[in-house]
Amino acid sequence: MSEYNQEDAQPGLMTVARFRWKSWLAWLVTSLLLILYVRAGLLASKAYEFAIKLEPGYSKEFEVYRFVEGPLSMELQFRDGANHRRRPELGDPATQGDWRESGILKFDNPGSAIRIVASVLDAAPVTYEAMPASAHGVALATRTLTSSLSLSPGVYKWPAERNKLQLHQGANVVSINVATVERPLVGEDVELWVKPALGFEAGDAGLSWLWPSLLWPIFFIVQLGWAFALWRAGTGTRPSSVE
């Protein structure tokens, strides 16, 4: 009967140990790369929210970061705890006719006019106008700011022109100035929401490569499963003692 030769087993054990070490190294490198990738995606999908006052002449500066050059998209959020459906000054999204046939988007109630001028260094300022409230919730109404200004109150050329303020790659210091506010909204405190450059529904074309980063919980589960498989493989290949 042949006896167990420990010296003959050493090369095989070293090969297994080397394979396990390389597997864990691959897991570690992949995890680090995924962390950087997901971190970039979270930064690109970050929304910015600032309190402003709807008062002609009011101004504010804030910083917005962008991975690539892209348009500045904004909304006004009204959060005063009231029933916004009973506030006609916020407007109503109901329209007349079909804009696909006429190229004109016309609202029955556009709401009180609001115009805000946005600018960054080395770029011409762009005027944005608040459209009728398009989203309602509990104590919340949202008015999208469009740079495609109305032809007359509540009448817009549609689809909207692509003339939004372009943000540079990197950090941008954005200046906004409230140019026009109609009563009874004068003096009201609202939230200015800067939409993220990356999201599930829409995003800048130059950031399409980052879209999968929004699925980071799946990456986390896969990495966790991979680590568990490596751990199980390691515990199952430990050499047993032979007498």
XYZ file of N, CA and C in Angstrom:
729
model
N 0.861 -1.190 0.000
C 0.000 0.000 0.000
C 0.898 1.242 0.000
N 0.606 2.177 -0.918
C 1.439 3.373 -1.016
C 1.171 4.308 0.144
N 2.189 4.976 0.598
C 2.076 5.917 1.699
C 1.996 7.352 1.173
N 1.354 8.232 1.937
C 1.204 9.650 1.564
C 2.575 10.323 1.606
N 2.954 10.929 0.507
C 4.240 11.590 0.397
C 3.999 13.102 0.469
N 4.349 13.715 1.599
C 4.097 15.139 1.807
C 4.882 15.992 0.834
N 6.100 15.565 0.472
C 6.914 16.340 -0.451
C 6.288 16.387 -1.837
N 5.667 15.265 -2.275
C 5.020 15.235 -3.586
C 3.780 16.121 -3.606
N 3.152 16.325 -2.438
C 1.913 17.111 -2.384
C 2.178 18.607 -2.365
N 3.391 19.025 -2.026
C 3.683 20.443 -1.900
C 3.445 21.233 -3.185
N 3.913 20.760 -4.374
C 3.667 21.538 -5.600
C 2.187 21.764 -5.862
N 1.354 20.725 -5.625
C -0.075 20.873 -5.857
C -0.701 21.871 -4.917
N -0.275 21.842 -3.641
C -0.821 22.789 -2.667
C -0.411 24.213 -3.004
N 0.834 24.383 -3.484
C 1.296 25.709 -3.852
C 0.517 26.249 -5.043
N 0.190 25.361 -5.985
C -0.598 25.780 -7.149
C -1.983 26.242 -6.726
N -2.603 25.494 -5.814
C -3.932 25.857 -5.320
C -3.872 27.188 -4.570
N -2.856 27.344 -3.720
C -2.723 28.582 -2.950
C -2.508 29.770 -3.865
N -1.710 29.563 -4.925
C -1.454 30.654 -5.870
C -2.741 31.035 -6.613
N -3.513 30.037 -6.980
C -4.776 30.306 -7.676
C -5.746 31.063 -6.772
N -5.808 30.627 -5.492
C -6.696 31.312 -4.553
C -6.256 32.761 -4.346
N -4.960 32.985 -4.254
C -4.440 34.345 -4.055
C -4.770 35.229 -5.250
N -4.606 34.700 -6.470
C -4.924 35.460 -7.673
C -6.425 35.743 -7.768
N -7.243 34.794 -7.318
C -8.696 34.978 -7.350
C -9.115 36.096 -6.408
N -8.541 36.098 -5.202
C -8.865 37.175 -4.259
C -8.345 38.523 -4.742
N -7.174 38.522 -5.405
C -6.628 39.759 -5.950
C -7.543 40.305 -7.041
N -8.044 39.406 -7.899
C -8.967 39.828 -8.953
C -10.244 40.402 -8.347
N -10.729 39.768 -7.277
C -11.935 40.271 -6.600
C -11.688 41.661 -6.011
N -10.515 41.832 -5.396
C -10.188 43.106 -4.774
C -10.071 44.223 -5.809
N -9.363 43.965 -6.914
C -9.201 44.976 -7.958
C -10.551 45.331 -8.566
N -11.365 44.307 -8.841
C -12.699 44.551 -9.406
C -13.545 45.379 -8.448
N -13.465 45.069 -7.156
C -14.239 45.814 -6.157
C -13.819 47.272 -6.112
N -12.504 47.534 -6.155
C -12.017 48.915 -6.129
C -12.472 49.686 -7.362
N -12.400 49.050 -8.535
C -12.839 49.705 -9.758
C -14.338 49.995 -9.717
N -15.113 49.050 -9.188
C -16.560 49.255 -9.081
C -16.894 50.386 -8.107
N -16.115 50.470 -7.017
C -16.342 51.556 -6.049
C -16.130 52.910 -6.725
N -15.059 53.034 -7.514
C -14.795 54.288 -8.221
C -15.880 54.570 -9.253
N -16.316 53.530 -9.956
C -17.349 53.678 -10.985
C -18.680 54.119 -10.378
N -19.066 53.459 -9.298
C -20.332 53.796 -8.636
C -20.244 55.186 -8.013
N -19.086 55.517 -7.444
C -18.912 56.853 -6.859
C -19.082 57.929 -7.930
N -18.541 57.687 -9.114
C -18.702 58.645 -10.206
C -20.172 58.757 -10.606
N -20.867 57.623 -10.655
C -22.277 57.641 -11.010
C -23.122 58.373 -9.994
N -22.827 58.181 -8.712
C -23.582 58.877 -7.670
C -23.358 60.378 -7.739
N -22.135 60.785 -8.068
C -21.845 62.206 -8.193
C -22.577 62.803 -9.399
N -22.598 62.048 -10.513
C -23.269 62.538 -11.717
C -24.785 62.578 -11.540
N -25.316 61.724 -10.670
C -26.766 61.668 -10.461
C -27.223 62.526 -9.276
N -26.327 63.344 -8.765
C -26.667 64.183 -7.623
C -27.505 65.383 -8.056
N -28.613 65.608 -7.358
C -29.435 66.795 -7.582
C -29.055 67.855 -6.553
N -29.218 69.105 -6.935
C -28.889 70.220 -6.045
C -30.170 70.983 -5.722
N -30.334 71.345 -4.462
C -31.535 72.041 -4.030
C -31.156 73.282 -3.216
N -31.742 74.427 -3.578
C -31.409 75.677 -2.923
C -32.693 76.458 -2.628
N -32.722 77.103 -1.476
C -33.860 77.948 -1.114
C -33.684 79.319 -1.749
N -34.716 79.804 -2.422
C -34.673 81.134 -3.012
C -35.983 81.855 -2.707
N -35.983 83.164 -2.917
C -37.183 83.981 -2.711
C -37.645 84.530 -4.058
N -38.910 84.351 -4.344
C -39.478 84.860 -5.593
C -39.768 86.350 -5.447
N -38.726 87.103 -5.683
C -38.825 88.545 -5.548
C -37.945 89.180 -6.620
N -38.492 90.068 -7.452
C -37.688 90.688 -8.501
C -36.412 91.319 -7.933
N -35.290 90.992 -8.551
C -34.009 91.500 -8.092
C -33.269 90.552 -7.174
N -33.957 89.511 -6.681
C -33.286 88.549 -5.800
C -32.233 87.780 -6.607
N -31.068 87.580 -6.023
C -29.995 86.852 -6.696
C -29.350 85.851 -5.751
N -28.744 84.828 -6.334
C -28.080 83.792 -5.541
C -27.014 83.125 -6.396
N -25.931 82.700 -5.751
C -24.874 81.944 -6.422
C -24.734 80.583 -5.763
N -24.505 79.560 -6.569
C -24.287 78.218 -6.035
C -23.377 77.446 -6.990
N -22.818 76.373 -6.471
C -21.867 75.580 -7.266
C -22.501 74.264 -7.692
N -22.324 73.934 -8.957
C -22.829 72.684 -9.524
C -21.671 71.993 -10.241
N -21.494 70.700 -9.980
C -20.408 69.945 -10.613
C -20.958 69.115 -11.774
N -20.208 69.069 -12.863
C -20.575 68.257 -14.017
C -19.363 67.475 -14.520
N -19.564 66.193 -14.844
C -18.495 65.370 -15.408
C -18.181 65.798 -16.834
N -19.221 66.094 -17.586
C -19.053 66.551 -18.960
C -19.926 67.793 -19.160
N -19.648 68.549 -20.199
C -20.457 69.731 -20.489
C -21.893 69.317 -20.767
N -22.828 70.070 -20.223
C -24.227 69.725 -20.424
C -25.143 70.850 -20.009
N -26.441 70.741 -20.340
C -27.390 71.817 -20.068
C -27.785 71.905 -18.598
N -28.139 73.119 -18.180
C -28.646 73.358 -16.830
C -30.168 73.224 -16.863
N -30.684 72.216 -16.174
C -32.128 71.982 -16.096
C -32.585 72.220 -14.663
N -33.684 72.997 -14.494
C -34.109 73.386 -13.162
C -35.629 73.298 -13.008
N -36.052 73.229 -11.753
C -37.466 73.250 -11.402
C -37.655 74.123 -10.169
N -38.866 74.617 -9.992
C -39.247 75.300 -8.758
C -40.212 74.407 -7.997
N -39.924 74.184 -6.726
C -40.775 73.344 -5.895
C -41.414 74.193 -4.804
N -42.728 74.144 -4.765
C -43.506 74.887 -3.774
C -43.895 73.924 -2.657
N -43.388 74.185 -1.446
C -43.594 73.288 -0.309
C -44.108 74.082 0.900
N -45.283 74.645 0.798
C -45.775 75.457 1.920
C -46.880 74.782 2.714
N -47.167 73.517 2.401
C -48.162 72.784 3.171
C -49.590 73.033 2.763
N -49.822 73.849 1.733
C -51.189 74.146 1.309
C -51.657 73.144 0.255
N -52.935 73.207 -0.051
C -53.484 72.391 -1.116
C -53.228 73.119 -2.432
N -52.225 72.666 -3.183
C -51.815 73.403 -4.370
C -52.837 73.323 -5.499
N -53.728 72.371 -5.439
C -54.765 72.299 -6.466
C -55.728 73.474 -6.350
N -55.714 74.150 -5.219
C -56.565 75.317 -5.031
C -55.784 76.611 -5.194
N -54.618 76.510 -5.831
C -53.798 77.698 -6.071
C -53.663 77.921 -7.577
N -54.597 78.610 -8.197
C -54.547 78.822 -9.652
C -53.304 79.573 -10.096
N -52.648 80.315 -9.183
C -51.448 81.069 -9.567
C -50.278 80.149 -9.917
N -50.389 78.862 -9.562
C -49.338 77.904 -9.923
C -49.567 77.293 -11.299
N -50.751 77.539 -11.874
C -51.039 77.040 -13.207
C -51.585 75.629 -13.203
N -51.993 75.199 -14.380
C -52.565 73.862 -14.555
C -52.002 73.248 -15.831
N -51.613 71.961 -15.809
C -50.990 71.349 -16.988
C -51.944 71.045 -18.134
N -53.260 71.268 -17.955
C -54.216 70.995 -19.030
C -53.919 71.875 -20.245
N -53.932 71.275 -21.441
C -53.604 72.001 -22.670
C -54.766 71.979 -23.663
N -54.650 72.837 -24.653
C -55.634 72.906 -25.727
C -55.036 72.298 -26.988
N -55.782 71.408 -27.643
C -55.341 70.832 -28.907
C -54.159 69.886 -28.752
N -53.591 69.484 -29.904
C -52.467 68.556 -29.962
C -51.255 69.285 -30.530
N -50.232 69.480 -29.692
C -49.047 70.213 -30.137
C -48.293 69.481 -31.246
N -48.506 68.161 -31.369
C -47.814 67.404 -32.420
C -48.286 67.825 -33.808
N -49.504 68.301 -33.895
C -50.040 68.745 -35.175
C -49.750 70.213 -35.437
N -49.839 71.032 -34.396
C -49.678 72.473 -34.571
C -48.280 72.990 -34.268
N -47.508 72.224 -33.472
C -46.198 72.712 -33.045
C -46.302 73.777 -31.981
N -47.507 73.941 -31.434
C -47.755 74.947 -30.404
C -48.359 74.263 -29.172
N -47.771 74.541 -28.011
C -48.281 74.020 -26.748
C -48.982 75.163 -26.027
N -50.299 74.997 -25.807
C -51.085 76.078 -25.221
C -51.790 75.601 -23.964
N -51.553 76.306 -22.855
C -52.149 75.956 -21.569
C -53.360 76.844 -21.286
N -54.390 76.218 -20.719
C -55.579 76.988 -20.344
C -55.252 77.975 -19.225
N -54.454 77.502 -18.251
C -54.068 78.356 -17.127
C -52.566 78.245 -16.917
N -51.788 79.181 -17.447
C -50.326 79.098 -17.326
C -49.796 79.439 -15.939
N -50.640 80.034 -15.086
C -50.180 80.430 -13.765
C -49.484 81.781 -13.794
N -49.151 82.273 -12.612
C -48.454 83.557 -12.518
C -47.058 83.444 -13.121
N -46.673 84.438 -13.903
C -45.395 84.393 -14.619
C -44.212 84.499 -13.665
N -43.201 83.688 -13.950
C -41.928 83.740 -13.220
C -40.812 83.598 -14.249
N -39.865 84.516 -14.231
C -38.702 84.406 -15.107
C -37.433 84.577 -14.281
N -36.483 83.678 -14.530
C -35.215 83.667 -13.802
C -34.073 83.629 -14.808
N -33.082 84.490 -14.621
C -31.921 84.548 -15.507
C -30.770 83.784 -14.841
N -30.195 82.837 -15.581
C -29.074 82.039 -15.070
C -27.834 82.311 -15.905
N -26.676 82.299 -15.257
C -25.433 82.569 -15.980
C -24.252 81.892 -15.299
N -23.210 81.653 -16.085
C -21.911 81.183 -15.597
C -20.849 82.013 -16.296
N -19.614 81.916 -15.810
C -18.525 82.658 -16.431
C -18.319 82.211 -17.877
N -17.939 83.135 -18.732
C -17.604 82.853 -20.130
C -18.790 82.312 -20.929
N -20.013 82.669 -20.533
C -21.193 82.249 -21.286
C -22.270 83.316 -21.148
N -23.046 83.481 -22.208
C -24.119 84.472 -22.182
C -25.222 83.996 -21.242
N -25.836 84.897 -20.476
C -26.924 84.510 -19.580
C -28.128 83.986 -20.360
N -28.874 83.109 -19.724
C -30.053 82.505 -20.352
C -31.247 82.721 -19.436
N -32.366 83.154 -20.023
C -33.583 83.377 -19.253
C -34.450 82.120 -19.254
N -34.898 81.723 -18.070
C -35.784 80.576 -17.904
C -37.157 81.077 -17.453
N -38.186 80.355 -17.852
C -39.556 80.712 -17.502
C -40.255 79.520 -16.864
N -41.046 79.795 -15.821
C -41.758 78.720 -15.125
C -42.999 78.321 -15.897
N -43.107 77.038 -16.211
C -44.294 76.510 -16.865
C -45.350 76.179 -15.805
N -46.569 75.876 -16.198
C -47.601 75.524 -15.211
C -47.186 74.322 -14.375
N -47.712 74.241 -13.162
C -47.390 73.136 -12.263
C -47.655 71.806 -12.957
N -46.625 70.966 -13.031
C -46.737 69.691 -13.751
C -46.777 68.493 -12.821
N -46.476 68.702 -11.556
C -46.474 67.588 -10.606
C -47.017 68.064 -9.279
N -47.889 67.265 -8.694
C -48.477 67.595 -7.407
C -48.247 66.433 -6.451
N -48.112 66.747 -5.196
C -48.019 65.737 -4.159
C -48.604 66.318 -2.895
N -48.352 65.636 -1.794
C -48.808 66.161 -0.518
C -47.974 67.390 -0.180
N -48.626 68.538 -0.160
C -47.956 69.811 0.139
C -46.796 70.092 -0.808
N -46.926 69.680 -2.083
C -45.845 69.900 -3.043
C -46.413 70.145 -4.432
N -45.868 71.132 -5.106
C -46.165 71.370 -6.521
C -44.862 71.743 -7.201
N -44.685 71.292 -8.435
C -43.449 71.530 -9.166
C -43.729 72.275 -10.465
N -42.978 73.345 -10.708
C -43.058 74.071 -11.960
C -41.708 73.983 -12.663
N -41.693 73.335 -13.822
C -40.460 73.192 -14.595
C -40.052 74.533 -15.186
N -38.750 74.806 -15.152
C -38.216 76.020 -15.760
C -37.714 75.688 -17.167
N -38.249 76.363 -18.158
C -37.854 76.137 -19.540
C -37.163 77.381 -20.094
N -36.186 77.149 -20.961
C -35.499 78.266 -21.614
C -36.155 78.599 -22.948
N -37.168 77.811 -23.320
C -37.936 78.092 -24.530
C -39.096 78.992 -24.122
N -38.871 80.297 -24.149
C -39.818 81.251 -23.585
C -41.134 81.278 -24.358
N -42.189 81.617 -23.634
C -43.526 81.626 -24.224
C -43.656 82.725 -25.283
N -44.439 82.431 -26.309
C -44.725 83.407 -27.352
C -45.703 84.455 -26.831
N -46.598 83.994 -25.968
C -47.557 84.831 -25.243
C -47.914 84.020 -24.001
N -48.575 84.599 -23.004
C -48.861 83.851 -21.771
C -49.494 82.483 -22.033
N -48.779 81.436 -21.632
C -49.295 80.081 -21.765
C -49.141 79.459 -23.127
N -48.489 80.137 -24.074
C -48.341 79.617 -25.439
C -46.850 79.424 -25.740
N -46.483 78.174 -26.083
C -45.072 77.842 -26.318
C -44.896 77.155 -27.668
N -43.778 77.446 -28.315
C -43.382 76.671 -29.484
C -42.842 75.341 -28.977
N -43.373 74.243 -29.519
C -43.024 72.921 -28.976
C -42.800 71.926 -30.089
N -41.811 71.038 -29.992
C -40.912 70.800 -28.861
C -40.042 72.013 -28.525
N -39.600 72.040 -27.277
C -38.821 73.169 -26.783
C -37.488 73.280 -27.511
N -37.035 74.498 -27.702
C -35.727 74.728 -28.300
C -34.628 74.305 -27.328
N -33.540 73.800 -27.881
C -32.411 73.365 -27.048
C -31.451 74.537 -26.833
N -31.860 75.467 -25.996
C -31.048 76.671 -25.772
C -30.796 76.917 -24.293
N -30.739 75.840 -23.507
C -30.475 75.998 -22.075
C -29.034 76.436 -21.837
N -28.788 76.978 -20.672
C -27.435 77.368 -20.294
C -26.552 76.126 -20.222
N -25.389 76.176 -20.873
C -24.476 75.048 -20.880
C -23.471 75.157 -19.734
N -23.419 74.115 -18.919
C -22.454 74.060 -17.825
C -21.162 73.425 -18.323
N -20.042 73.930 -17.829
C -18.742 73.405 -18.228
C -18.428 72.120 -17.466
N -17.456 71.379 -17.979
C -16.963 70.209 -17.254
C -16.260 70.670 -15.988
N -16.570 70.016 -14.869
C -15.981 70.395 -13.597
C -16.934 71.228 -12.762
N -16.380 72.043 -11.875
C -17.197 72.863 -10.976
C -17.657 74.133 -11.690
N -18.942 74.443 -11.550
C -19.528 75.637 -12.144
C -20.135 76.507 -11.051
N -19.807 77.786 -11.051
C -20.462 78.734 -10.157
C -21.610 79.367 -10.944
N -22.829 78.979 -10.586
C -24.016 79.444 -11.303
C -24.624 80.627 -10.552
N -24.909 81.682 -11.284
C -25.586 82.847 -10.714
C -27.005 82.898 -11.256
N -27.977 83.077 -10.378
C -29.360 83.225 -10.824
C -29.910 84.547 -10.298
N -30.763 85.145 -11.114
C -31.382 86.414 -10.752
C -32.862 86.347 -11.101
N -33.709 86.611 -10.125
C -35.151 86.596 -10.365
C -35.516 87.881 -11.094
N -35.968 87.732 -12.349
C -36.259 88.898 -13.172
C -37.715 89.326 -13.072
N -38.625 88.354 -13.104
C -40.048 88.676 -13.114
C -40.814 87.723 -12.214
N -41.722 88.266 -11.422
C -42.635 87.463 -10.608
C -43.977 88.193 -10.560
N -45.042 87.503 -10.930
C -46.373 88.094 -10.854
C -47.026 87.749 -9.518
N -47.882 88.634 -9.075
C -48.646 88.379 -7.855
C -49.633 87.243 -8.113
N -49.925 86.454 -7.079
C -49.607 86.639 -5.651
C -48.358 85.888 -5.197
N -47.463 85.538 -6.131
C -46.280 84.756 -5.772
C -45.115 85.624 -5.313
N -45.236 86.937 -5.432
C -44.136 87.827 -5.037
C -43.814 87.637 -3.556
N -42.522 87.396 -3.270
C -42.062 87.249 -1.891
C -42.150 85.837 -1.344
N -42.649 84.890 -2.128
C -42.792 83.514 -1.626
C -41.445 82.800 -1.627
N -41.193 82.016 -0.582
C -39.976 81.198 -0.488
C -40.233 79.840 -1.130
N -39.349 79.456 -2.054
C -39.491 78.182 -2.757
C -38.136 77.491 -2.815
N -38.152 76.271 -3.325
C -36.914 75.514 -3.523
C -36.590 75.483 -5.014
N -35.357 75.869 -5.344
C -34.864 75.745 -6.713
C -34.119 74.419 -6.811
N -34.623 73.529 -7.645
C -34.047 72.195 -7.764
C -33.307 72.083 -9.088
N -31.990 71.838 -9.022
C -31.180 71.625 -10.218
C -31.167 70.131 -10.509
N -31.723 69.761 -11.653
C -31.844 68.345 -12.000
C -30.463 67.725 -12.215
N -30.311 66.442 -11.873
C -29.018 65.771 -12.083
C -28.747 65.537 -13.558
N -27.470 65.405 -13.886
C -27.082 65.147 -15.273
C -27.327 63.693 -15.663
N -27.525 62.825 -14.662
C -27.722 61.398 -14.916
C -28.893 60.905 -14.090
N -29.800 60.179 -14.732
C -30.953 59.649 -14.023
C -31.547 58.460 -14.762
N -32.524 57.786 -14.135
C -33.152 56.628 -14.760
C -33.977 57.033 -15.985
N -34.646 58.181 -15.909
C -35.541 58.588 -16.986
C -34.831 59.356 -18.093
N -33.838 60.150 -17.734
C -33.134 60.963 -18.732
C -31.759 61.325 -18.207
N -30.899 61.772 -19.127
C -29.550 62.166 -18.733
C -28.782 62.694 -19.929
N -27.645 63.317 -19.644
C -26.816 63.841 -20.716
C -26.245 62.693 -21.544
N -26.191 62.891 -22.861
C -25.717 61.830 -23.759
C -24.285 61.399 -23.439
N -23.461 62.345 -23.002
C -22.065 62.016 -22.715
C -21.857 61.175 -21.476
N -22.937 60.933 -20.722
C -22.822 60.153 -19.492
C -23.512 58.797 -19.590
N -23.843 58.363 -20.793
C -24.534 57.082 -20.951
C -23.709 55.916 -20.408
N -22.384 56.048 -20.439
C -21.518 54.973 -19.939
C -21.617 54.815 -18.427
N -22.168 55.839 -17.749
C -22.302 55.764 -16.293
C -23.674 55.257 -15.853
N -24.600 55.092 -16.794
C -25.953 54.714 -16.413
C -26.003 53.412 -15.607
N -25.239 52.355 -15.977
C -25.301 51.123 -15.170
C -24.900 51.318 -13.711
N -24.174 52.392 -13.400
C -23.764 52.618 -12.010
C -24.967 52.844 -11.103
N -26.102 53.244 -11.672
C -27.311 53.435 -10.878
C -27.855 52.107 -10.358
N -27.370 51.015 -10.929
C -27.784 49.674 -10.492
C -26.788 49.103 -9.486
N -26.158 49.980 -8.701
C -25.097 49.554 -7.791
C -25.515 48.463 -6.810
N -26.780 48.359 -6.365
C -27.115 47.244 -5.457
C -26.860 45.880 -6.088
N -27.051 45.785 -7.421
C -26.781 44.514 -8.105
C -25.294 44.213 -8.071
N -24.456 45.232 -8.321
C -23.009 45.037 -8.259
C -22.596 44.565 -6.864
N -23.198 45.163 -5.845
C -22.866 44.796 -4.467
C -23.197 43.337 -4.191
N -24.363 42.892 -4.643
C -24.774 41.498 -4.418
C -23.849 40.541 -5.166
N -23.479 40.900 -6.405
C -22.583 40.043 -7.188
C -21.222 39.922 -6.514
N -20.662 41.038 -6.053
C -19.364 41.003 -5.378
C -19.441 40.215 -4.078
N -20.538 40.357 -3.367
C -20.720 39.607 -2.119
C -20.798 38.119 -2.411
N -21.536 37.747 -3.462
C -21.632 36.334 -3.843
C -20.298 35.774 -4.299
N -19.540 36.575 -5.032
C -18.211 36.151 -5.497
C -17.294 35.914 -4.304
N -17.300 36.829 -3.333
C -16.460 36.679 -2.144
C -16.854 35.432 -1.357
N -18.158 35.178 -1.243
C -18.612 33.992 -0.517
C -18.153 32.724 -1.227
N -18.219 32.710 -2.571
C -17.780 31.546 -3.338
C -16.280 31.303 -3.150
N -15.484 32.383 -3.131
C -14.039 32.232 -2.921
C -13.752 31.702 -1.519
N -14.510 32.209 -0.544
C -14.310 31.737 0.834
C -14.655 30.264 0.959
N -15.769 29.842 0.354
C -16.164 28.434 0.400
C -15.143 27.559 -0.302
N -14.634 28.030 -1.439
C -13.628 27.256 -2.168
C -12.360 27.106 -1.340
N -12.015 28.151 -0.587
C -10.817 28.090 0.248
C -10.962 27.120 1.395
N -12.121 27.129 2.046
C -12.331 26.213 3.163
C -12.442 24.777 2.691
N -12.847 24.572 1.424
C -13.007 23.214 0.933
C -11.737 22.606 0.391
N -10.653 23.378 0.256
C -9.409 22.856 -0.313
C -8.290 22.748 0.706
N -8.650 22.919 1.990
C -7.630 22.786 2.997
C -7.200 21.315 3.116
N -5.886 21.057 3.116
C -5.422 19.664 3.174
C -5.717 19.042 4.539
N -6.146 17.799 4.485
C -6.419 17.063 5.735
C -5.156 16.334 6.159
N -5.015 16.117 7.439
C -3.833 15.437 7.955
C -3.886 13.948 7.647
N -2.754 13.355 7.315
C -2.653 11.935 7.016
C -1.634 11.296 7.956
N -2.043 10.246 8.580
C -1.133 9.587 9.525
C -0.240 8.589 8.802
